[in-house]
Amino acid sequence: TSVWASVKAGPPDAILGISEAFKADTDAKKINLGVGAYRDNNGKPYVLPSVQKAEEILFKEKADKEYLPITGLASFDKLAVELAYGENSAPIKEGRLAVSQSISGTGALRVGMEFLADHYGASKTIYVPNPTWGNHTAIAKKAGLKCEKYRYFDPATVGLNFEAMVEDINAMPEGSIVLLHACAHNPTGVDPTQEQWKQLSDIVKAKKHFAFFDMAYQGFASGDTVRDAFAVRYFVEQGHQILLCQSFAKNLGLYGERIGTVSLVTASAEEKARVDSQLKLVIRPMYSNPPVHGARLVSTILANPELKAEWLSEVKVMADRIIDMREKLYNKLVELNTPGEWGHIKSQIGMFSFTGLKPEQVDALAQKAHIYLTRDGRISMAGLNDSNVEYFAESMSKVVK
Ligand SMILES: Cc1ncc(COP(=O)(O)O)c(CN[C@@](C)(CC(=O)O)C(=O)O)c1O
Protein backbone atom coordinates (compact mmCIF):
# COMPACT_ATOMS: atom_id res chain seq x y z
CA THR A 1 0.00 0.00 0.00
CA SER A 2 0.96 3.65 -0.43
CA VAL A 3 3.09 5.33 2.20
CA TRP A 4 0.24 7.81 2.70
CA ALA A 5 -2.63 5.30 2.78
CA SER A 6 -3.43 6.28 6.36
CA VAL A 7 -3.49 10.04 5.75
CA LYS A 8 -7.04 11.33 6.38
CA ALA A 9 -8.68 14.24 4.54
CA GLY A 10 -8.60 17.21 6.92
CA PRO A 11 -11.38 19.81 7.23
CA PRO A 12 -11.12 22.98 5.11
CA ASP A 13 -9.88 25.97 7.13
CA ALA A 14 -12.83 27.77 8.74
CA ILE A 15 -11.69 31.08 7.26
CA LEU A 16 -9.46 30.42 4.25
CA GLY A 17 -11.78 27.62 3.12
CA ILE A 18 -14.54 30.19 2.59
CA SER A 19 -12.47 31.92 -0.09
CA GLU A 20 -12.06 28.58 -1.87
CA ALA A 21 -15.84 28.11 -1.92
CA PHE A 22 -16.29 31.69 -3.13
CA LYS A 23 -13.77 31.21 -5.96
CA ALA A 24 -15.59 28.05 -7.07
CA ASP A 25 -18.94 29.91 -7.28
CA THR A 26 -19.66 31.22 -10.80
CA ASP A 27 -22.68 33.40 -9.97
CA ALA A 28 -22.12 37.07 -10.90
CA LYS A 29 -23.82 38.26 -7.69
CA LYS A 30 -21.44 36.34 -5.40
CA ILE A 31 -19.93 38.19 -2.44
CA ASN A 32 -16.96 37.10 -0.31
CA LEU A 33 -17.31 38.27 3.30
CA GLY A 34 -14.97 35.57 4.60
CA VAL A 35 -11.29 36.32 4.89
CA GLY A 36 -10.43 39.60 6.54
CA ALA A 37 -8.74 41.23 3.56
CA TYR A 38 -9.47 44.82 2.58
CA ARG A 39 -11.27 45.50 -0.70
CA ASP A 40 -11.88 48.95 -2.16
CA ASN A 41 -15.34 50.21 -3.17
CA ASN A 42 -15.00 48.29 -6.43
CA GLY A 43 -14.38 45.05 -4.56
CA LYS A 44 -10.74 44.99 -5.61
CA PRO A 45 -7.64 44.33 -3.47
CA TYR A 46 -5.89 47.61 -2.63
CA VAL A 47 -2.15 48.14 -2.99
CA LEU A 48 -1.57 51.34 -1.02
CA PRO A 49 -0.02 54.14 -3.11
CA SER A 50 2.61 54.63 -0.37
CA VAL A 51 3.57 50.97 -0.87
CA GLN A 52 3.77 51.44 -4.62
CA LYS A 53 6.11 54.40 -4.09
CA ALA A 54 8.26 52.31 -1.75
CA GLU A 55 8.39 49.59 -4.43
CA GLU A 56 9.76 52.09 -6.94
CA ILE A 57 12.37 53.32 -4.46
CA LEU A 58 13.47 49.75 -3.73
CA PHE A 59 13.58 48.82 -7.41
CA LYS A 60 16.05 51.65 -8.06
CA GLU A 61 18.18 50.63 -5.09
CA LYS A 62 18.89 47.25 -6.75
CA ALA A 63 19.65 45.71 -3.36
CA ASP A 64 21.12 42.21 -3.14
CA LYS A 65 19.21 39.11 -2.07
CA GLU A 66 21.43 38.07 0.84
CA TYR A 67 20.02 36.37 3.95
CA LEU A 68 18.67 38.63 6.65
CA PRO A 69 19.83 38.03 10.26
CA ILE A 70 17.71 35.49 12.17
CA THR A 71 15.78 38.34 13.86
CA GLY A 72 15.30 40.19 10.57
CA LEU A 73 16.12 43.61 9.13
CA ALA A 74 17.27 45.74 12.08
CA SER A 75 15.96 49.02 10.64
CA PHE A 76 12.54 47.44 10.15
CA ASP A 77 12.50 45.96 13.68
CA LYS A 78 13.29 49.36 15.21
CA LEU A 79 10.73 51.33 13.17
CA ALA A 80 8.01 48.72 13.62
CA VAL A 81 8.20 48.65 17.43
CA GLU A 82 8.42 52.45 17.56
CA LEU A 83 5.10 52.51 15.70
CA ALA A 84 3.58 50.08 18.21
CA TYR A 85 5.05 51.25 21.53
CA GLY A 86 5.73 54.91 20.68
CA GLU A 87 9.18 56.41 20.11
CA ASN A 88 9.39 57.57 23.74
CA SER A 89 8.48 54.19 25.18
CA ALA A 90 10.74 53.42 28.16
CA PRO A 91 11.71 49.86 27.09
CA ILE A 92 12.80 51.21 23.70
CA LYS A 93 14.68 54.20 25.13
CA GLU A 94 16.38 52.00 27.73
CA GLY A 95 17.40 49.39 25.15
CA ARG A 96 15.47 46.59 26.83
CA LEU A 97 12.89 45.65 24.19
CA ALA A 98 13.73 42.31 22.58
CA VAL A 99 12.36 42.22 19.02
CA SER A 100 12.44 39.98 15.99
CA GLN A 101 10.93 40.30 12.55
CA SER A 102 8.29 37.62 12.12
CA ILE A 103 6.40 35.83 9.35
CA SER A 104 3.56 38.30 9.81
CA GLY A 105 1.20 38.03 12.79
CA THR A 106 0.89 34.27 12.60
CA GLY A 107 4.65 33.83 12.75
CA ALA A 108 4.88 36.24 15.66
CA LEU A 109 2.25 34.26 17.54
CA ARG A 110 4.02 30.95 16.87
CA VAL A 111 7.49 32.21 17.89
CA GLY A 112 6.06 34.04 20.91
CA MET A 113 4.13 31.02 22.14
CA GLU A 114 7.07 28.66 21.59
CA PHE A 115 9.31 31.09 23.48
CA LEU A 116 6.86 31.05 26.41
CA ALA A 117 6.58 27.26 26.28
CA ASP A 118 10.38 27.09 26.60
CA HIS A 119 11.08 29.96 28.99
CA TYR A 120 7.97 31.10 30.92
CA GLY A 121 8.05 29.17 34.17
CA ALA A 122 4.86 30.29 35.89
CA SER A 123 2.42 28.58 33.50
CA LYS A 124 2.14 26.55 30.33
CA THR A 125 -1.48 27.58 29.75
CA ILE A 126 -2.57 30.45 27.53
CA TYR A 127 -6.10 31.78 27.99
CA VAL A 128 -7.74 33.16 24.86
CA PRO A 129 -11.02 35.10 24.60
CA ASN A 130 -14.24 33.24 23.74
CA PRO A 131 -14.54 33.61 20.76
CA THR A 132 -11.15 34.37 19.27
CA TRP A 133 -9.38 34.06 15.91
CA GLY A 134 -9.58 30.38 15.07
CA ASN A 135 -5.84 29.99 14.48
CA HIS A 136 -4.88 31.09 18.03
CA THR A 137 -5.82 27.70 19.49
CA ALA A 138 -4.10 25.73 16.74
CA ILE A 139 -0.90 27.76 17.07
CA ALA A 140 -0.88 27.38 20.87
CA LYS A 141 -1.17 23.61 20.60
CA LYS A 142 1.63 23.38 18.02
CA ALA A 143 3.75 25.65 20.23
CA GLY A 144 3.37 23.37 23.21
CA LEU A 145 1.00 25.47 25.33
CA LYS A 146 -2.32 24.33 26.76
CA CYS A 147 -5.13 26.57 25.52
CA GLU A 148 -8.13 27.55 27.67
CA LYS A 149 -10.79 30.20 27.16
CA TYR A 150 -12.01 33.19 29.14
CA ARG A 151 -15.48 34.65 28.67
CA TYR A 152 -15.42 37.76 26.45
CA PHE A 153 -18.43 38.14 24.13
CA ASP A 154 -22.01 38.44 25.32
CA PRO A 155 -24.45 37.14 22.68
CA ALA A 156 -27.36 38.73 24.56
CA THR A 157 -25.99 42.26 24.16
CA VAL A 158 -23.76 41.39 21.18
CA GLY A 159 -21.17 43.25 23.25
CA LEU A 160 -18.40 42.68 25.78
CA ASN A 161 -19.22 40.69 28.90
CA PHE A 162 -16.70 42.65 30.93
CA GLU A 163 -17.82 41.35 34.33
CA ALA A 164 -17.42 37.74 33.18
CA MET A 165 -14.07 38.54 31.57
CA VAL A 166 -12.83 40.05 34.84
CA GLU A 167 -14.20 37.12 36.85
CA ASP A 168 -12.45 34.59 34.63
CA ILE A 169 -9.13 36.47 34.63
CA ASN A 170 -9.31 36.70 38.42
CA ALA A 171 -10.05 32.99 38.62
CA MET A 172 -7.03 31.94 36.54
CA PRO A 173 -4.11 30.46 38.48
CA GLU A 174 -1.60 33.20 39.38
CA GLY A 175 0.90 33.87 36.60
CA SER A 176 -1.32 32.62 33.77
CA ILE A 177 -0.73 33.75 30.18
CA VAL A 178 -3.62 35.93 28.97
CA LEU A 179 -3.96 36.55 25.24
CA LEU A 180 -5.44 40.01 24.55
CA HIS A 181 -6.50 41.47 21.20
CA ALA A 182 -5.01 44.99 21.33
CA CYS A 183 -7.71 46.46 19.05
CA ALA A 184 -10.40 45.36 16.55
CA HIS A 185 -11.19 42.04 18.24
CA ASN A 186 -11.54 39.22 15.74
CA PRO A 187 -14.26 37.94 15.15
CA THR A 188 -16.56 40.10 17.30
CA GLY A 189 -15.37 43.66 16.58
CA VAL A 190 -15.98 44.36 20.28
CA ASP A 191 -13.12 46.02 22.23
CA PRO A 192 -12.79 47.01 25.89
CA THR A 193 -13.05 50.77 26.50
CA GLN A 194 -9.95 52.64 27.61
CA GLU A 195 -11.39 52.67 31.16
CA GLN A 196 -11.86 48.90 31.02
CA TRP A 197 -8.31 48.40 29.74
CA LYS A 198 -7.09 50.28 32.83
CA GLN A 199 -9.06 47.92 35.09
CA LEU A 200 -7.72 44.92 33.18
CA SER A 201 -4.17 46.17 33.69
CA ASP A 202 -4.72 46.34 37.46
CA ILE A 203 -6.22 42.84 37.57
CA VAL A 204 -3.50 41.28 35.43
CA LYS A 205 -0.91 42.95 37.65
CA ALA A 206 -2.59 41.85 40.89
CA LYS A 207 -2.66 38.26 39.71
CA LYS A 208 0.88 38.46 38.26
CA HIS A 209 -0.51 37.22 34.92
CA PHE A 210 1.47 37.55 31.69
CA ALA A 211 -0.13 39.87 29.08
CA PHE A 212 0.30 38.42 25.58
CA PHE A 213 -0.91 41.04 23.05
CA ASP A 214 -1.93 40.32 19.49
CA MET A 215 -2.08 43.60 17.51
CA ALA A 216 -2.97 42.64 13.95
CA TYR A 217 -4.93 45.78 13.09
CA GLN A 218 -3.07 48.84 14.39
CA GLY A 219 -4.53 51.88 12.61
CA PHE A 220 -7.17 49.80 10.93
CA ALA A 221 -9.64 49.91 13.83
CA SER A 222 -10.06 53.64 14.41
CA GLY A 223 -7.93 54.97 11.55
CA ASP A 224 -5.47 56.23 14.20
CA THR A 225 -2.37 54.13 14.94
CA VAL A 226 -1.81 55.84 18.32
CA ARG A 227 -5.38 55.31 19.48
CA ASP A 228 -5.37 51.67 18.41
CA ALA A 229 -2.18 51.05 20.42
CA PHE A 230 -3.68 52.44 23.65
CA ALA A 231 -3.92 49.09 25.47
CA VAL A 232 -0.36 48.05 24.55
CA ARG A 233 1.14 51.38 25.58
CA TYR A 234 -0.89 51.61 28.79
CA PHE A 235 0.12 48.12 29.93
CA VAL A 236 3.79 48.91 29.24
CA GLU A 237 3.54 52.24 31.11
CA GLN A 238 2.02 50.30 34.01
CA GLY A 239 5.12 48.11 34.12
CA HIS A 240 3.81 44.90 32.53
CA GLN A 241 6.52 42.93 30.71
CA ILE A 242 4.27 42.19 27.74
CA LEU A 243 4.84 40.12 24.64
CA LEU A 244 3.48 41.78 21.47
CA CYS A 245 2.66 40.28 18.08
CA GLN A 246 2.49 42.85 15.28
CA SER A 247 1.24 42.41 11.71
CA PHE A 248 1.48 44.72 8.70
CA ALA A 249 -0.82 42.48 6.65
CA LYS A 250 -3.93 44.61 7.02
CA ASN A 251 -2.83 48.15 7.89
CA LEU A 252 -0.24 48.27 5.09
CA GLY A 253 -2.04 45.81 2.82
CA LEU A 254 1.04 43.58 2.81
CA TYR A 255 -0.90 40.32 3.33
CA GLY A 256 1.22 38.14 1.06
CA GLU A 257 4.56 39.72 2.03
CA ARG A 258 4.21 38.09 5.47
CA ILE A 259 5.74 40.89 7.51
CA GLY A 260 5.39 41.53 11.27
CA THR A 261 7.28 41.46 14.55
CA VAL A 262 7.32 39.66 17.87
CA SER A 263 8.66 41.69 20.80
CA LEU A 264 9.14 41.18 24.56
CA VAL A 265 9.64 43.81 27.25
CA THR A 266 12.60 42.82 29.43
CA ALA A 267 14.16 44.29 32.59
CA SER A 268 17.49 45.49 31.20
CA ALA A 269 19.74 45.63 28.15
CA GLU A 270 21.60 42.62 29.54
CA GLU A 271 18.35 40.66 29.87
CA LYS A 272 17.28 41.75 26.37
CA ALA A 273 20.51 40.23 25.04
CA ARG A 274 19.70 36.91 26.73
CA VAL A 275 16.12 36.96 25.47
CA ASP A 276 17.24 37.87 21.94
CA SER A 277 19.65 34.94 21.98
CA GLN A 278 16.83 32.56 22.95
CA LEU A 279 14.46 34.02 20.33
CA LYS A 280 17.11 33.11 17.75
CA LEU A 281 17.19 29.54 19.07
CA VAL A 282 13.42 29.28 18.51
CA ILE A 283 13.55 30.82 15.02
CA ARG A 284 16.66 29.23 13.49
CA PRO A 285 15.25 25.66 13.42
CA MET A 286 11.78 26.95 12.42
CA TYR A 287 12.52 29.00 9.28
CA SER A 288 16.11 30.24 9.85
CA ASN A 289 15.54 33.85 8.77
CA PRO A 290 12.61 35.89 7.40
CA PRO A 291 11.76 37.20 3.89
CA VAL A 292 13.48 40.46 3.02
CA HIS A 293 11.11 42.33 0.70
CA GLY A 294 8.29 43.19 3.11
CA ALA A 295 10.77 44.39 5.72
CA ARG A 296 12.40 46.72 3.18
CA LEU A 297 8.99 48.07 2.10
CA VAL A 298 7.87 48.84 5.65
CA SER A 299 11.16 50.38 6.73
CA THR A 300 11.26 52.52 3.56
CA ILE A 301 7.79 53.88 4.38
CA LEU A 302 8.24 54.35 8.14
CA ALA A 303 11.69 55.95 7.77
CA ASN A 304 10.43 58.56 5.31
CA PRO A 305 8.21 61.23 6.94
CA GLU A 306 6.30 62.02 3.74
CA LEU A 307 5.69 58.36 2.91
CA LYS A 308 4.70 57.64 6.51
CA ALA A 309 2.24 60.56 6.49
CA GLU A 310 0.80 59.35 3.19
CA TRP A 311 0.43 55.85 4.60
CA LEU A 312 -1.35 57.16 7.72
CA SER A 313 -3.86 58.96 5.52
CA GLU A 314 -4.36 55.80 3.45
CA VAL A 315 -4.98 53.59 6.48
CA LYS A 316 -7.54 56.14 7.67
CA VAL A 317 -9.26 55.96 4.27
CA MET A 318 -9.54 52.18 4.64
CA ALA A 319 -10.86 52.44 8.20
CA ASP A 320 -13.35 55.14 7.18
CA ARG A 321 -14.65 53.12 4.24
CA ILE A 322 -15.40 50.24 6.58
CA ILE A 323 -17.18 52.57 9.00
CA ASP A 324 -19.21 53.92 6.07
CA MET A 325 -20.22 50.37 5.10
CA ARG A 326 -21.31 49.73 8.70
CA GLU A 327 -23.64 52.73 8.54
CA LYS A 328 -25.05 51.72 5.16
CA LEU A 329 -25.64 48.10 6.11
CA TYR A 330 -27.33 49.15 9.34
CA ASN A 331 -29.60 51.63 7.56
CA LYS A 332 -30.59 49.07 4.91
CA LEU A 333 -31.40 46.40 7.49
CA VAL A 334 -33.58 48.87 9.38
CA GLU A 335 -35.27 50.04 6.16
CA LEU A 336 -36.10 46.41 5.39
CA ASN A 337 -37.67 45.96 8.85
CA THR A 338 -35.23 43.12 9.53
CA PRO A 339 -36.29 41.51 12.83
CA GLY A 340 -33.76 42.01 15.62
CA GLU A 341 -31.43 44.68 16.94
CA TRP A 342 -28.66 45.75 14.51
CA GLY A 343 -26.94 48.61 16.38
CA HIS A 344 -23.94 46.37 17.00
CA ILE A 345 -23.11 46.50 13.27
CA LYS A 346 -22.37 50.20 13.75
CA SER A 347 -20.81 50.04 17.21
CA GLN A 348 -18.36 47.25 16.43
CA ILE A 349 -14.79 48.19 15.52
CA GLY A 350 -12.34 47.10 12.84
CA MET A 351 -12.45 44.65 9.97
CA PHE A 352 -15.31 42.48 11.14
CA SER A 353 -18.90 42.54 12.18
CA PHE A 354 -20.32 39.74 14.30
CA THR A 355 -23.79 39.64 12.82
CA GLY A 356 -25.34 37.05 15.12
CA LEU A 357 -26.42 34.94 12.12
CA LYS A 358 -26.77 31.23 12.94
CA PRO A 359 -24.75 28.57 11.08
CA GLU A 360 -27.80 27.36 9.15
CA GLN A 361 -28.54 30.97 8.11
CA VAL A 362 -24.92 31.31 6.99
CA ASP A 363 -25.30 28.13 4.93
CA ALA A 364 -28.52 29.47 3.37
CA LEU A 365 -26.76 32.69 2.35
CA ALA A 366 -24.04 30.69 0.60
CA GLN A 367 -26.39 28.24 -1.11
CA LYS A 368 -29.22 30.61 -2.06
CA ALA A 369 -27.62 34.05 -2.32
CA HIS A 370 -24.01 33.14 -3.20
CA ILE A 371 -22.84 35.15 -0.21
CA TYR A 372 -19.91 33.68 1.73
CA LEU A 373 -19.04 34.31 5.37
CA THR A 374 -17.65 32.25 8.22
CA ARG A 375 -20.09 29.96 10.03
CA ASP A 376 -19.77 31.92 13.26
CA GLY A 377 -21.67 34.72 11.50
CA ARG A 378 -18.63 36.98 11.12
CA ILE A 379 -18.55 39.21 8.05
CA SER A 380 -15.50 40.99 6.74
CA MET A 381 -16.98 44.47 6.25
CA ALA A 382 -14.46 45.33 3.53
CA GLY A 383 -16.16 42.78 1.29
CA LEU A 384 -19.14 45.16 1.16
CA ASN A 385 -19.31 48.16 -1.18
CA ASP A 386 -21.88 50.54 -2.65
CA SER A 387 -22.82 48.09 -5.39
CA ASN A 388 -23.45 45.01 -3.21
CA VAL A 389 -24.48 46.26 0.26
CA GLU A 390 -28.18 46.44 -0.72
CA TYR A 391 -28.18 42.90 -2.11
CA PHE A 392 -26.44 41.67 1.03
CA ALA A 393 -28.91 43.46 3.32
CA GLU A 394 -31.89 42.05 1.38
CA SER A 395 -30.44 38.53 1.45
CA MET A 396 -29.59 38.79 5.15
CA SER A 397 -33.05 40.16 5.91
CA LYS A 398 -34.63 37.20 4.10
CA VAL A 399 -32.71 34.53 6.05
CA VAL A 400 -33.47 36.26 9.34
CA LYS A 401 -37.23 36.55 8.72
C1 LIG B 1 -6.38 38.50 15.46
C2 LIG B 1 -5.46 38.07 14.36
N1 LIG B 1 -4.17 37.78 14.66
C3 LIG B 1 -3.30 37.39 13.71
C4 LIG B 1 -3.69 37.27 12.39
C5 LIG B 1 -2.63 36.79 11.42
O1 LIG B 1 -2.52 37.56 10.34
P1 LIG B 1 -1.18 37.50 9.46
O2 LIG B 1 -0.44 36.26 9.81
O3 LIG B 1 -1.67 37.50 8.05
O4 LIG B 1 -0.43 38.72 9.84
C6 LIG B 1 -5.04 37.55 12.01
C7 LIG B 1 -5.50 37.44 10.56
N2 LIG B 1 -6.85 37.00 10.42
C8 LIG B 1 -7.49 37.08 9.10
C9 LIG B 1 -7.49 38.50 8.61
C10 LIG B 1 -6.78 36.23 8.06
C11 LIG B 1 -6.57 34.82 8.51
O5 LIG B 1 -7.52 34.18 9.04
O6 LIG B 1 -5.43 34.37 8.35
C12 LIG B 1 -8.94 36.63 9.26
O7 LIG B 1 -9.65 36.55 8.25
O8 LIG B 1 -9.35 36.41 10.43
C13 LIG B 1 -5.93 37.97 13.02
O9 LIG B 1 -7.21 38.26 12.72
Coordinates of C-alpha atoms and ligand atoms in Angstrom, one line a residue, residues 13-16 34-37 102-109 132-136 139 179 181 183-187 214-217 245-250 254-256 258-260 351-352 374 378 380, ligand 1:
D13 CA -9.9 26.0 7.1
A14 CA -12.8 27.8 8.7
I15 CA -11.7 31.1 7.3
L16 CA -9.5 30.4 4.3
G34 CA -15.0 35.6 4.6
V35 CA -11.3 36.3 4.9
G36 CA -10.4 39.6 6.5
A37 CA -8.7 41.2 3.6
S102 CA 8.3 37.6 12.1
I103 CA 6.4 35.8 9.3
S104 CA 3.6 38.3 9.8
G105 CA 1.2 38.0 12.8
T106 CA 0.9 34.3 12.6
G107 CA 4.7 33.8 12.8
A108 CA 4.9 36.2 15.7
L109 CA 2.2 34.3 17.5
T132 CA -11.1 34.4 19.3
W133 CA -9.4 34.1 15.9
G134 CA -9.6 30.4 15.1
N135 CA -5.8 30.0 14.5
H136 CA -4.9 31.1 18.0
I139 CA -0.9 27.8 17.1
L179 CA -4.0 36.6 25.2
H181 CA -6.5 41.5 21.2
C183 CA -7.7 46.5 19.1
A184 CA -10.4 45.4 16.5
H185 CA -11.2 42.0 18.2
N186 CA -11.5 39.2 15.7
P187 CA -14.3 37.9 15.2
D214 CA -1.9 40.3 19.5
M215 CA -2.1 43.6 17.5
A216 CA -3.0 42.6 14.0
Y217 CA -4.9 45.8 13.1
C245 CA 2.7 40.3 18.1
Q246 CA 2.5 42.8 15.3
S247 CA 1.2 42.4 11.7
F248 CA 1.5 44.7 8.7
A249 CA -0.8 42.5 6.6
K250 CA -3.9 44.6 7.0
L254 CA 1.0 43.6 2.8
Y255 CA -0.9 40.3 3.3
G256 CA 1.2 38.1 1.1
R258 CA 4.2 38.1 5.5
I259 CA 5.7 40.9 7.5
G260 CA 5.4 41.5 11.3
M351 CA -12.5 44.7 10.0
F352 CA -15.3 42.5 11.1
T374 CA -17.6 32.2 8.2
R378 CA -18.6 37.0 11.1
S380 CA -15.5 41.0 6.7
Ligands
LIG1 C1 -6.4 38.5 15.5 C2 -5.5 38.1 14.4 N1 -4.2 37.8 14.7 C3 -3.3 37.4 13.7 C4 -3.7 37.3 12.4 C5 -2.6 36.8 11.4 O1 -2.5 37.6 10.3 P1 -1.2 37.5 9.5 O2 -0.4 36.3 9.8 O3 -1.7 37.5 8.1 O4 -0.4 38.7 9.8 C6 -5.0 37.6 12.0 C7 -5.5 37.4 10.6 N2 -6.9 37.0 10.4 C8 -7.5 37.1 9.1 C9 -7.5 38.5 8.6 C10 -6.8 36.2 8.1 C11 -6.6 34.8 8.5 O5 -7.5 34.2 9.0 O6 -5.4 34.4 8.4 C12 -8.9 36.6 9.3 O7 -9.7 36.6 8.3 O8 -9.3 36.4 10.4 C13 -5.9 38.0 13.0 O9 -7.2 38.3 12.7

